[in-house]
Amino acid sequence: RALYVSQQVRMTAWMVHQRPCLLESNETLTYSELDKRTTQLAHYLRSMCVGRNELVGICLERSIDMVVGALSTLKAGGAYLPLDPAYPPRRLAQVLNDAQVSALVTREQISKRLPTGAWQVIKLDVDEPQISACSAALANSQVSGEDLA
């Protein structure tokens, strides 16, 4: 049986937990750390009413945070919509409204340029204390092959 991306990351984290997984100029994340951060954010997203077949906008520069946001959305059972923070605000508003996202994952500095809407805004830097307080134990997301992701 084929594994979902989030399941493959978890299995890899179990097998080679301390190996580097993501490298950025000033940060290195091991597989174990990636699994922990994505699981905690997935729990936080679920607490913000993100679940199966919910679309989540990810408006972040290419970074470790972008990968964490995307994998967390998949773990929560949702699908993600990558958005370039360099897009003009009008274009971002149009895409977000057309897609009817339920949440938007971003950072404080980027959020100042983003339109407001009916979606929940999760700012990884501002909401970090609440996110890191979430459990690192994986809950059953009941993701299936017929889900949006």
mmCIF file with all atom_site columns, C-alpha atoms in Angstrom:
data_model
loop_
_atom_site.group_PDB
_atom_site.id
_atom_site.type_symbol
_atom_site.label_atom_id
_atom_site.label_alt_id
_atom_site.label_comp_id
_atom_site.label_asym_id
_atom_site.label_entity_id
_atom_site.label_seq_id
_atom_site.pdbx_PDB_ins_code
_atom_site.Cartn_x
_atom_site.Cartn_y
_atom_site.Cartn_z
_atom_site.occupancy
_atom_site.B_iso_or_equiv
_atom_site.pdbx_formal_charge
_atom_site.auth_seq_id
_atom_site.auth_comp_id
_atom_site.auth_asym_id
_atom_site.auth_atom_id
_atom_site.pdbx_PDB_model_num
ATOM 1   C CA . ARG A 1 1   ? 0.000   0.000  0.000  1.00 0.00 ? 1   ARG A CA 1
ATOM 2   C CA . ALA A 1 2   ? 1.333   3.414  -0.958 1.00 0.00 ? 2   ALA A CA 1
ATOM 3   C CA . LEU A 1 3   ? 2.080   5.889  1.811  1.00 0.00 ? 3   LEU A CA 1
ATOM 4   C CA . TYR A 1 4   ? 1.034   9.532  1.840  1.00 0.00 ? 4   TYR A CA 1
ATOM 5   C CA . VAL A 1 5   ? 3.793   12.143 1.925  1.00 0.00 ? 5   VAL A CA 1
ATOM 6   C CA . SER A 1 6   ? 3.170   12.919 5.598  1.00 0.00 ? 6   SER A CA 1
ATOM 7   C CA . GLN A 1 7   ? 3.360   9.194  6.429  1.00 0.00 ? 7   GLN A CA 1
ATOM 8   C CA . GLN A 1 8   ? 6.618   8.843  4.494  1.00 0.00 ? 8   GLN A CA 1
ATOM 9   C CA . VAL A 1 9   ? 8.151   11.731 6.461  1.00 0.00 ? 9   VAL A CA 1
ATOM 10  C CA . ARG A 1 10  ? 7.032   10.163 9.753  1.00 0.00 ? 10  ARG A CA 1
ATOM 11  C CA . MET A 1 11  ? 8.465   6.767  8.800  1.00 0.00 ? 11  MET A CA 1
ATOM 12  C CA . THR A 1 12  ? 11.744  8.344  7.700  1.00 0.00 ? 12  THR A CA 1
ATOM 13  C CA . ALA A 1 13  ? 11.880  10.319 10.965 1.00 0.00 ? 13  ALA A CA 1
ATOM 14  C CA . TRP A 1 14  ? 11.478  7.083  12.882 1.00 0.00 ? 14  TRP A CA 1
ATOM 15  C CA . MET A 1 15  ? 14.270  5.358  10.929 1.00 0.00 ? 15  MET A CA 1
ATOM 16  C CA . VAL A 1 16  ? 16.848  8.182  10.631 1.00 0.00 ? 16  VAL A CA 1
ATOM 17  C CA . HIS A 1 17  ? 15.575  10.678 13.175 1.00 0.00 ? 17  HIS A CA 1
ATOM 18  C CA . GLN A 1 18  ? 18.759  12.712 13.676 1.00 0.00 ? 18  GLN A CA 1
ATOM 19  C CA . ARG A 1 19  ? 19.782  13.045 10.044 1.00 0.00 ? 19  ARG A CA 1
ATOM 20  C CA . PRO A 1 20  ? 19.477  16.485 8.465  1.00 0.00 ? 20  PRO A CA 1
ATOM 21  C CA . CYS A 1 21  ? 16.338  16.859 6.410  1.00 0.00 ? 21  CYS A CA 1
ATOM 22  C CA . LEU A 1 22  ? 16.019  20.550 5.559  1.00 0.00 ? 22  LEU A CA 1
ATOM 23  C CA . LEU A 1 23  ? 18.842  23.041 5.348  1.00 0.00 ? 23  LEU A CA 1
ATOM 24  C CA . GLU A 1 24  ? 18.506  26.793 5.258  1.00 0.00 ? 24  GLU A CA 1
ATOM 25  C CA . SER A 1 25  ? 21.196  29.442 5.620  1.00 0.00 ? 25  SER A CA 1
ATOM 26  C CA . ASN A 1 26  ? 20.878  29.699 9.402  1.00 0.00 ? 26  ASN A CA 1
ATOM 27  C CA . GLU A 1 27  ? 18.844  26.606 10.302 1.00 0.00 ? 27  GLU A CA 1
ATOM 28  C CA . THR A 1 28  ? 19.022  22.852 9.899  1.00 0.00 ? 28  THR A CA 1
ATOM 29  C CA . LEU A 1 29  ? 16.067  20.622 10.692 1.00 0.00 ? 29  LEU A CA 1
ATOM 30  C CA . THR A 1 30  ? 16.435  16.903 11.316 1.00 0.00 ? 30  THR A CA 1
ATOM 31  C CA . TYR A 1 31  ? 13.746  14.451 10.242 1.00 0.00 ? 31  TYR A CA 1
ATOM 32  C CA . SER A 1 32  ? 12.683  14.119 13.863 1.00 0.00 ? 32  SER A CA 1
ATOM 33  C CA . GLU A 1 33  ? 12.400  17.898 14.299 1.00 0.00 ? 33  GLU A CA 1
ATOM 34  C CA . LEU A 1 34  ? 10.471  18.208 11.041 1.00 0.00 ? 34  LEU A CA 1
ATOM 35  C CA . ASP A 1 35  ? 8.035   15.517 12.144 1.00 0.00 ? 35  ASP A CA 1
ATOM 36  C CA . LYS A 1 36  ? 7.538   17.185 15.536 1.00 0.00 ? 36  LYS A CA 1
ATOM 37  C CA . ARG A 1 37  ? 6.996   20.686 14.113 1.00 0.00 ? 37  ARG A CA 1
ATOM 38  C CA . THR A 1 38  ? 4.613   19.502 11.408 1.00 0.00 ? 38  THR A CA 1
ATOM 39  C CA . THR A 1 39  ? 2.583   17.435 13.869 1.00 0.00 ? 39  THR A CA 1
ATOM 40  C CA . GLN A 1 40  ? 2.297   20.348 16.303 1.00 0.00 ? 40  GLN A CA 1
ATOM 41  C CA . LEU A 1 41  ? 1.210   22.731 13.541 1.00 0.00 ? 41  LEU A CA 1
ATOM 42  C CA . ALA A 1 42  ? -1.252  20.119 12.239 1.00 0.00 ? 42  ALA A CA 1
ATOM 43  C CA . HIS A 1 43  ? -2.862  19.981 15.696 1.00 0.00 ? 43  HIS A CA 1
ATOM 44  C CA . TYR A 1 44  ? -2.978  23.782 15.784 1.00 0.00 ? 44  TYR A CA 1
ATOM 45  C CA . LEU A 1 45  ? -4.568  23.898 12.313 1.00 0.00 ? 45  LEU A CA 1
ATOM 46  C CA . ARG A 1 46  ? -7.195  21.389 13.447 1.00 0.00 ? 46  ARG A CA 1
ATOM 47  C CA . SER A 1 47  ? -7.927  23.586 16.469 1.00 0.00 ? 47  SER A CA 1
ATOM 48  C CA . MET A 1 48  ? -8.539  26.401 13.968 1.00 0.00 ? 48  MET A CA 1
ATOM 49  C CA . CYS A 1 49  ? -11.126 24.205 12.179 1.00 0.00 ? 49  CYS A CA 1
ATOM 50  C CA . VAL A 1 50  ? -8.872  22.950 9.387  1.00 0.00 ? 50  VAL A CA 1
ATOM 51  C CA . GLY A 1 51  ? -9.650  19.370 8.553  1.00 0.00 ? 51  GLY A CA 1
ATOM 52  C CA . ARG A 1 52  ? -10.318 16.999 5.702  1.00 0.00 ? 52  ARG A CA 1
ATOM 53  C CA . ASN A 1 53  ? -10.782 18.669 2.346  1.00 0.00 ? 53  ASN A CA 1
ATOM 54  C CA . GLU A 1 54  ? -10.180 22.163 3.721  1.00 0.00 ? 54  GLU A CA 1
ATOM 55  C CA . LEU A 1 55  ? -7.980  24.389 1.593  1.00 0.00 ? 55  LEU A CA 1
ATOM 56  C CA . VAL A 1 56  ? -5.179  26.277 3.358  1.00 0.00 ? 56  VAL A CA 1
ATOM 57  C CA . GLY A 1 57  ? -3.249  29.120 1.751  1.00 0.00 ? 57  GLY A CA 1
ATOM 58  C CA . ILE A 1 58  ? 0.508   29.087 2.423  1.00 0.00 ? 58  ILE A CA 1
ATOM 59  C CA . CYS A 1 59  ? 1.929   32.561 1.836  1.00 0.00 ? 59  CYS A CA 1
ATOM 60  C CA . LEU A 1 60  ? 5.587   32.283 2.766  1.00 0.00 ? 60  LEU A CA 1
ATOM 61  C CA . GLU A 1 61  ? 8.907   32.721 1.065  1.00 0.00 ? 61  GLU A CA 1
ATOM 62  C CA . ARG A 1 62  ? 10.682  29.529 0.052  1.00 0.00 ? 62  ARG A CA 1
ATOM 63  C CA . SER A 1 63  ? 11.942  28.323 3.391  1.00 0.00 ? 63  SER A CA 1
ATOM 64  C CA . ILE A 1 64  ? 11.764  25.643 6.041  1.00 0.00 ? 64  ILE A CA 1
ATOM 65  C CA . ASP A 1 65  ? 8.553   27.312 7.255  1.00 0.00 ? 65  ASP A CA 1
ATOM 66  C CA . MET A 1 66  ? 6.970   26.808 3.834  1.00 0.00 ? 66  MET A CA 1
ATOM 67  C CA . VAL A 1 67  ? 7.723   23.067 3.914  1.00 0.00 ? 67  VAL A CA 1
ATOM 68  C CA . VAL A 1 68  ? 6.459   22.825 7.505  1.00 0.00 ? 68  VAL A CA 1
ATOM 69  C CA . GLY A 1 69  ? 3.240   24.644 6.562  1.00 0.00 ? 69  GLY A CA 1
ATOM 70  C CA . ALA A 1 70  ? 2.571   22.405 3.573  1.00 0.00 ? 70  ALA A CA 1
ATOM 71  C CA . LEU A 1 71  ? 3.266   19.117 5.400  1.00 0.00 ? 71  LEU A CA 1
ATOM 72  C CA . SER A 1 72  ? 1.242   20.254 8.424  1.00 0.00 ? 72  SER A CA 1
ATOM 73  C CA . THR A 1 73  ? -1.730  20.989 6.219  1.00 0.00 ? 73  THR A CA 1
ATOM 74  C CA . LEU A 1 74  ? -1.510  17.493 4.729  1.00 0.00 ? 74  LEU A CA 1
ATOM 75  C CA . LYS A 1 75  ? -1.242  15.967 8.227  1.00 0.00 ? 75  LYS A CA 1
ATOM 76  C CA . ALA A 1 76  ? -4.353  17.903 9.259  1.00 0.00 ? 76  ALA A CA 1
ATOM 77  C CA . GLY A 1 77  ? -6.171  16.330 6.309  1.00 0.00 ? 77  GLY A CA 1
ATOM 78  C CA . GLY A 1 78  ? -6.336  19.461 4.200  1.00 0.00 ? 78  GLY A CA 1
ATOM 79  C CA . ALA A 1 79  ? -4.856  20.599 0.923  1.00 0.00 ? 79  ALA A CA 1
ATOM 80  C CA . TYR A 1 80  ? -2.552  23.580 0.542  1.00 0.00 ? 80  TYR A CA 1
ATOM 81  C CA . LEU A 1 81  ? -2.449  26.408 -1.946 1.00 0.00 ? 81  LEU A CA 1
ATOM 82  C CA . PRO A 1 82  ? 1.052   27.918 -2.281 1.00 0.00 ? 82  PRO A CA 1
ATOM 83  C CA . LEU A 1 83  ? 1.016   31.690 -2.686 1.00 0.00 ? 83  LEU A CA 1
ATOM 84  C CA . ASP A 1 84  ? 3.952   33.922 -3.579 1.00 0.00 ? 84  ASP A CA 1
ATOM 85  C CA . PRO A 1 85  ? 4.193   36.803 -1.081 1.00 0.00 ? 85  PRO A CA 1
ATOM 86  C CA . ALA A 1 86  ? 5.621   38.928 -3.914 1.00 0.00 ? 86  ALA A CA 1
ATOM 87  C CA . TYR A 1 87  ? 2.267   38.863 -5.748 1.00 0.00 ? 87  TYR A CA 1
ATOM 88  C CA . PRO A 1 88  ? 0.385   42.164 -5.693 1.00 0.00 ? 88  PRO A CA 1
ATOM 89  C CA . PRO A 1 89  ? -2.188  42.319 -2.846 1.00 0.00 ? 89  PRO A CA 1
ATOM 90  C CA . ARG A 1 90  ? -5.084  42.499 -5.337 1.00 0.00 ? 90  ARG A CA 1
ATOM 91  C CA . ARG A 1 91  ? -3.947  39.283 -7.009 1.00 0.00 ? 91  ARG A CA 1
ATOM 92  C CA . LEU A 1 92  ? -3.563  37.522 -3.655 1.00 0.00 ? 92  LEU A CA 1
ATOM 93  C CA . ALA A 1 93  ? -7.069  38.648 -2.639 1.00 0.00 ? 93  ALA A CA 1
ATOM 94  C CA . GLN A 1 94  ? -8.511  37.331 -5.885 1.00 0.00 ? 94  GLN A CA 1
ATOM 95  C CA . VAL A 1 95  ? -6.799  33.944 -5.535 1.00 0.00 ? 95  VAL A CA 1
ATOM 96  C CA . LEU A 1 96  ? -7.712  33.586 -1.847 1.00 0.00 ? 96  LEU A CA 1
ATOM 97  C CA . ASN A 1 97  ? -11.339 34.508 -2.456 1.00 0.00 ? 97  ASN A CA 1
ATOM 98  C CA . ASP A 1 98  ? -11.691 32.326 -5.563 1.00 0.00 ? 98  ASP A CA 1
ATOM 99  C CA . ALA A 1 99  ? -10.156 29.337 -3.777 1.00 0.00 ? 99  ALA A CA 1
ATOM 100 C CA . GLN A 1 100 ? -12.261 29.901 -0.637 1.00 0.00 ? 100 GLN A CA 1
ATOM 101 C CA . VAL A 1 101 ? -9.423  28.986 1.703  1.00 0.00 ? 101 VAL A CA 1
ATOM 102 C CA . SER A 1 102 ? -10.379 28.307 5.297  1.00 0.00 ? 102 SER A CA 1
ATOM 103 C CA . ALA A 1 103 ? -6.998  29.391 6.677  1.00 0.00 ? 103 ALA A CA 1
ATOM 104 C CA . LEU A 1 104 ? -3.880  31.256 5.633  1.00 0.00 ? 104 LEU A CA 1
ATOM 105 C CA . VAL A 1 105 ? -0.439  30.362 7.016  1.00 0.00 ? 105 VAL A CA 1
ATOM 106 C CA . THR A 1 106 ? 2.066   33.203 6.902  1.00 0.00 ? 106 THR A CA 1
ATOM 107 C CA . ARG A 1 107 ? 4.383   35.351 9.049  1.00 0.00 ? 107 ARG A CA 1
ATOM 108 C CA . GLU A 1 108 ? 3.705   38.716 10.711 1.00 0.00 ? 108 GLU A CA 1
ATOM 109 C CA . GLN A 1 109 ? 5.775   40.787 8.262  1.00 0.00 ? 109 GLN A CA 1
ATOM 110 C CA . ILE A 1 110 ? 4.114   39.204 5.225  1.00 0.00 ? 110 ILE A CA 1
ATOM 111 C CA . SER A 1 111 ? 0.618   39.470 6.741  1.00 0.00 ? 111 SER A CA 1
ATOM 112 C CA . LYS A 1 112 ? 0.856   43.275 6.731  1.00 0.00 ? 112 LYS A CA 1
ATOM 113 C CA . ARG A 1 113 ? 0.694   43.187 2.917  1.00 0.00 ? 113 ARG A CA 1
ATOM 114 C CA . LEU A 1 114 ? -2.067  40.585 2.688  1.00 0.00 ? 114 LEU A CA 1
ATOM 115 C CA . PRO A 1 115 ? -5.774  41.209 2.196  1.00 0.00 ? 115 PRO A CA 1
ATOM 116 C CA . THR A 1 116 ? -8.251  40.367 4.926  1.00 0.00 ? 116 THR A CA 1
ATOM 117 C CA . GLY A 1 117 ? -11.013 37.880 4.371  1.00 0.00 ? 117 GLY A CA 1
ATOM 118 C CA . ALA A 1 118 ? -13.159 35.139 5.883  1.00 0.00 ? 118 ALA A CA 1
ATOM 119 C CA . TRP A 1 119 ? -10.144 32.888 6.445  1.00 0.00 ? 119 TRP A CA 1
ATOM 120 C CA . GLN A 1 120 ? -8.298  32.319 9.721  1.00 0.00 ? 120 GLN A CA 1
ATOM 121 C CA . VAL A 1 121 ? -4.777  33.774 9.680  1.00 0.00 ? 121 VAL A CA 1
ATOM 122 C CA . ILE A 1 122 ? -2.036  31.726 11.310 1.00 0.00 ? 122 ILE A CA 1
ATOM 123 C CA . LYS A 1 123 ? 1.181   33.697 11.776 1.00 0.00 ? 123 LYS A CA 1
ATOM 124 C CA . LEU A 1 124 ? 3.934   31.184 12.442 1.00 0.00 ? 124 LEU A CA 1
ATOM 125 C CA . ASP A 1 125 ? 6.125   33.676 14.311 1.00 0.00 ? 125 ASP A CA 1
ATOM 126 C CA . VAL A 1 126 ? 3.357   35.297 16.391 1.00 0.00 ? 126 VAL A CA 1
ATOM 127 C CA . ASP A 1 127 ? 1.426   32.070 17.099 1.00 0.00 ? 127 ASP A CA 1
ATOM 128 C CA . GLU A 1 128 ? 4.604   30.051 17.813 1.00 0.00 ? 128 GLU A CA 1
ATOM 129 C CA . PRO A 1 129 ? 3.967   29.736 21.594 1.00 0.00 ? 129 PRO A CA 1
ATOM 130 C CA . GLN A 1 130 ? 0.502   28.250 20.995 1.00 0.00 ? 130 GLN A CA 1
ATOM 131 C CA . ILE A 1 131 ? 1.773   26.020 18.180 1.00 0.00 ? 131 ILE A CA 1
ATOM 132 C CA . SER A 1 132 ? 4.703   24.645 20.191 1.00 0.00 ? 132 SER A CA 1
ATOM 133 C CA . ALA A 1 133 ? 2.325   23.955 23.107 1.00 0.00 ? 133 ALA A CA 1
ATOM 134 C CA . CYS A 1 134 ? 0.387   21.526 20.887 1.00 0.00 ? 134 CYS A CA 1
ATOM 135 C CA . SER A 1 135 ? 1.018   17.813 21.134 1.00 0.00 ? 135 SER A CA 1
ATOM 136 C CA . ALA A 1 136 ? 3.763   16.228 19.059 1.00 0.00 ? 136 ALA A CA 1
ATOM 137 C CA . ALA A 1 137 ? 1.847   12.925 19.119 1.00 0.00 ? 137 ALA A CA 1
ATOM 138 C CA . LEU A 1 138 ? 0.244   12.181 15.791 1.00 0.00 ? 138 LEU A CA 1
ATOM 139 C CA . ALA A 1 139 ? -3.525  12.033 15.865 1.00 0.00 ? 139 ALA A CA 1
ATOM 140 C CA . ASN A 1 140 ? -5.509  10.076 13.313 1.00 0.00 ? 140 ASN A CA 1
ATOM 141 C CA . SER A 1 141 ? -6.295  12.484 10.485 1.00 0.00 ? 141 SER A CA 1
ATOM 142 C CA . GLN A 1 142 ? -8.274  9.879  8.529  1.00 0.00 ? 142 GLN A CA 1
ATOM 143 C CA . VAL A 1 143 ? -6.749  11.080 5.283  1.00 0.00 ? 143 VAL A CA 1
ATOM 144 C CA . SER A 1 144 ? -7.811  9.041  2.283  1.00 0.00 ? 144 SER A CA 1
ATOM 145 C CA . GLY A 1 145 ? -6.964  8.926  -1.405 1.00 0.00 ? 145 GLY A CA 1
ATOM 146 C CA . GLU A 1 146 ? -10.184 10.711 -2.236 1.00 0.00 ? 146 GLU A CA 1
ATOM 147 C CA . ASP A 1 147 ? -9.345  13.840 -0.251 1.00 0.00 ? 147 ASP A CA 1
ATOM 148 C CA . LEU A 1 148 ? -8.343  17.084 -1.972 1.00 0.00 ? 148 LEU A CA 1
ATOM 149 C CA . ALA A 1 149 ? -4.663  16.618 -1.145 1.00 0.00 ? 149 ALA A CA 1
#
